[in-house]
């Protein structure tokens, strides 16, 4: 008995037979007369070429028969070919159509005028014109002409309409788009057979029939279709150790879809692969389809059998390294007593193959240039899996002579050799070769040779067991930046982006500067994606750079809370716009309210004042703070200017004016504090140098921040206070696994009074609180009454771990 779905092959064969016999088409006989050639040279060649090319194209049609030249050669010999002669030739040879025309060549331009003459209807001739460039394109010209000729000679074979019936769920357009026989084309029975097969191949139909009829407009093709049943349910039975949800993720079929037999078979295999990854190598998966009219239920039946684990991973042929050494390099392990917690012993063939690649790289990076790791041999029985990996080590080769040949750079060759990784290795290391190629290529790129190539040549010496390495440098031609285009910035202005670039239009190409430009744009924190794409410009020595960006929200709202011995409980909030109006400016309002301290600050930052790289910050603030024996109320304003002095080094100069009011002095306070009760004004300048190599100015994960500063108040700057303060700080950040960051910081300071004035108690150094010594308060000198009066010198060191609290929300 033939399976219900096995009938498809029989149906295709029957449809093909039907097409080959049911649609007998009348063959049209065509004469191609020699073309009249208008050219200064090659007239005979051109005449033969256009005739043969046109004949070859027309013969591709199923219903065309060409009259051989010998049948009409005598009829035209010595005569001028005109329409009357063409009709006479057609009648004498029994042809249906005669093709005649002319070909004109002017320079490289070739044009053709063709007449298609209907012999039986003399008034039914048609003119066709086509042109092309160059003799090599005569074939394409003939192809274009033949298409037009066939539409005239086989007009009754033109497809007028394509119709479909029976497709209730599959869109008609989806079927039509895969057809070869479409409206306006010439009908072909061979192509109709191919169309039937293509519709079957979609997988949505169990029966496809085609019917072709004639109409006054041309051929009408009607496809009668019978769809596969609709899946109403998918059942999975027999799964005990793997959740149904996990199995369903492997399926490509879904309820309310048309049944596709290939997908059902493929899904059964997907389930088997899932079980295999989970250690069920002996699992059996079968499928069954239960139909009910136009609907079907798909049932997958699973026989899990027993999960089996890796009993042993064995290596054969390894002498230089122990089996334990090699086993540690692959990500699969043998069964262990805690396998239910660690999944040890489970076979993952993808990881195993990756492990083989790691082993191969390990050997090649340690001098074993001929080492080969065979494909793992996996065997299993009902209880265990056994893995054997055969290793062919070969000899270990040292690094021999290392040379650089080819083009020279401005960097001395001895300096290039000194920085090569391979020179620092005792044994040959393929990974170092790759790094050295990149280093030498980048060295060329940084001098403007964008398309430089570096080819490493390795010559093993079997006797000495060493490998000589030669890097051949071909720097090519200098390349200049032609055009820099910025794509995707709907808010951020072009100049805000361009001023961060280390390259300009007209500069020599420089890979290092491109990397620097990318880092600068990243540090702006305005964009979620940045992609530099380079391409050839209008000339070979020019390169275009396209910078594609995706902007992100630059508004920032942060809130935090903390407790310290110095400030007690504190709540902090900040509202900031870091790319104000797309100009790269920052407007920031912050507040900190605690049991003993309240602070408000409004600041505005313009990173490019007057369109110069002159960083500027303007701020106003108010702070109220309660000390043990007095309260301090401070209001102030100030501005700071910064300018880049060297790479990653900036110099700053700033001015501040503030008014301090020492009030609510306790009767038990020291005389030193009582003497400072009331209002005090201060006016001062701060100069500093800062070097920042961090990867993110707000949330750094690597790099350092270093700063030294001198603050001077009083003297010619007036005010009630007069002192000089020196500060230095250094912070370093190191990435840890799982997005954790380790940070260390050190600070030191020194100050002295000027003009015989006392340094105010509130300007001295204090330690304690969340920003210096957490868990401590008012660390430093105290007077006889026990009041903290601050110090004139300070040193402080911190270490901390920063970890993500809610990663998606950016909370740390």
mmCIF file of N, CA and C in Angstrom, residues 1 11 44 76 130 162 192 207 216 248 282 293 332 338 397 461 521 595 638 663 705 714 747 783 789:
data_model
loop_
_atom_site.group_PDB
_atom_site.id
_atom_site.type_symbol
_atom_site.label_atom_id
_atom_site.label_comp_id
_atom_site.label_asym_id
_atom_site.label_seq_id
_atom_site.Cartn_x
_atom_site.Cartn_y
_atom_site.Cartn_z
ATOM 1 N N UNK A 1 0.851 -1.206 0.000
ATOM 2 C CA UNK A 1 0.000 0.000 0.000
ATOM 3 C C UNK A 1 0.879 1.246 0.000
ATOM 4 N N UNK A 11 2.496 12.073 -8.152
ATOM 5 C CA UNK A 11 1.756 13.217 -8.682
ATOM 6 C C UNK A 11 2.651 14.117 -9.528
ATOM 7 N N UNK A 44 31.864 41.679 -42.501
ATOM 8 C CA UNK A 44 31.525 40.252 -42.567
ATOM 9 C C UNK A 44 31.469 39.646 -41.169
ATOM 10 N N UNK A 76 18.420 34.672 -52.400
ATOM 11 C CA UNK A 76 18.809 36.059 -52.115
ATOM 12 C C UNK A 76 20.136 36.441 -52.756
ATOM 13 N N UNK A 130 17.252 48.289 -30.874
ATOM 14 C CA UNK A 130 18.038 48.054 -29.656
ATOM 15 C C UNK A 130 19.450 48.535 -29.894
ATOM 16 N N UNK A 162 -2.669 34.140 -14.692
ATOM 17 C CA UNK A 162 -2.345 32.976 -13.861
ATOM 18 C C UNK A 162 -3.318 32.985 -12.688
ATOM 19 N N UNK A 192 6.457 25.043 -16.853
ATOM 20 C CA UNK A 192 5.251 24.724 -16.089
ATOM 21 C C UNK A 192 5.505 23.520 -15.184
ATOM 22 N N UNK A 207 -1.456 18.278 -3.154
ATOM 23 C CA UNK A 207 -1.880 18.017 -4.519
ATOM 24 C C UNK A 207 -1.821 19.327 -5.300
ATOM 25 N N UNK A 216 -8.509 34.939 -26.094
ATOM 26 C CA UNK A 216 -8.113 35.962 -27.081
ATOM 27 C C UNK A 216 -6.865 36.741 -26.659
ATOM 28 N N UNK A 248 9.752 22.254 23.467
ATOM 29 C CA UNK A 248 8.980 23.080 22.538
ATOM 30 C C UNK A 248 9.834 24.189 21.912
ATOM 31 N N UNK A 282 21.051 7.541 23.994
ATOM 32 C CA UNK A 282 20.249 6.422 23.503
ATOM 33 C C UNK A 282 18.762 6.774 23.387
ATOM 34 N N UNK A 293 -9.932 15.225 8.623
ATOM 35 C CA UNK A 293 -10.387 16.147 7.569
ATOM 36 C C UNK A 293 -9.282 17.125 7.234
ATOM 37 N N UNK A 332 34.996 19.914 28.682
ATOM 38 C CA UNK A 332 34.179 18.782 29.104
ATOM 39 C C UNK A 332 34.963 18.012 30.161
ATOM 40 N N UNK A 338 29.646 14.837 42.210
ATOM 41 C CA UNK A 338 28.707 15.963 42.324
ATOM 42 C C UNK A 338 28.168 16.355 40.942
ATOM 43 N N UNK A 397 60.002 23.171 18.117
ATOM 44 C CA UNK A 397 60.905 24.060 17.401
ATOM 45 C C UNK A 397 61.097 25.374 18.162
ATOM 46 N N UNK A 461 63.784 24.632 10.171
ATOM 47 C CA UNK A 461 65.066 23.945 10.014
ATOM 48 C C UNK A 461 64.986 22.672 10.839
ATOM 49 N N UNK A 521 34.585 59.348 21.219
ATOM 50 C CA UNK A 521 33.132 59.363 21.043
ATOM 51 C C UNK A 521 32.459 58.467 22.067
ATOM 52 N N UNK A 595 21.456 64.201 57.902
ATOM 53 C CA UNK A 595 21.193 64.597 59.285
ATOM 54 C C UNK A 595 22.040 65.777 59.695
ATOM 55 N N UNK A 638 31.598 80.131 41.305
ATOM 56 C CA UNK A 638 32.947 79.991 40.755
ATOM 57 C C UNK A 638 32.905 79.519 39.317
ATOM 58 N N UNK A 663 28.076 79.840 62.885
ATOM 59 C CA UNK A 663 27.022 80.251 63.802
ATOM 60 C C UNK A 663 26.697 79.125 64.775
ATOM 61 N N UNK A 705 42.981 57.907 37.260
ATOM 62 C CA UNK A 705 42.763 59.342 37.329
ATOM 63 C C UNK A 705 43.814 59.912 38.283
ATOM 64 N N UNK A 714 43.338 84.760 49.232
ATOM 65 C CA UNK A 714 43.803 85.968 49.901
ATOM 66 C C UNK A 714 44.866 86.706 49.125
ATOM 67 N N UNK A 747 45.330 59.858 48.489
ATOM 68 C CA UNK A 747 45.289 61.326 48.509
ATOM 69 C C UNK A 747 46.302 61.853 49.512
ATOM 70 N N UNK A 783 41.448 70.019 69.715
ATOM 71 C CA UNK A 783 42.025 70.922 70.710
ATOM 72 C C UNK A 783 41.792 70.373 72.111
ATOM 73 N N UNK A 789 39.555 70.255 65.010
ATOM 74 C CA UNK A 789 39.948 71.530 64.414
ATOM 75 C C UNK A 789 40.687 71.336 63.096
#
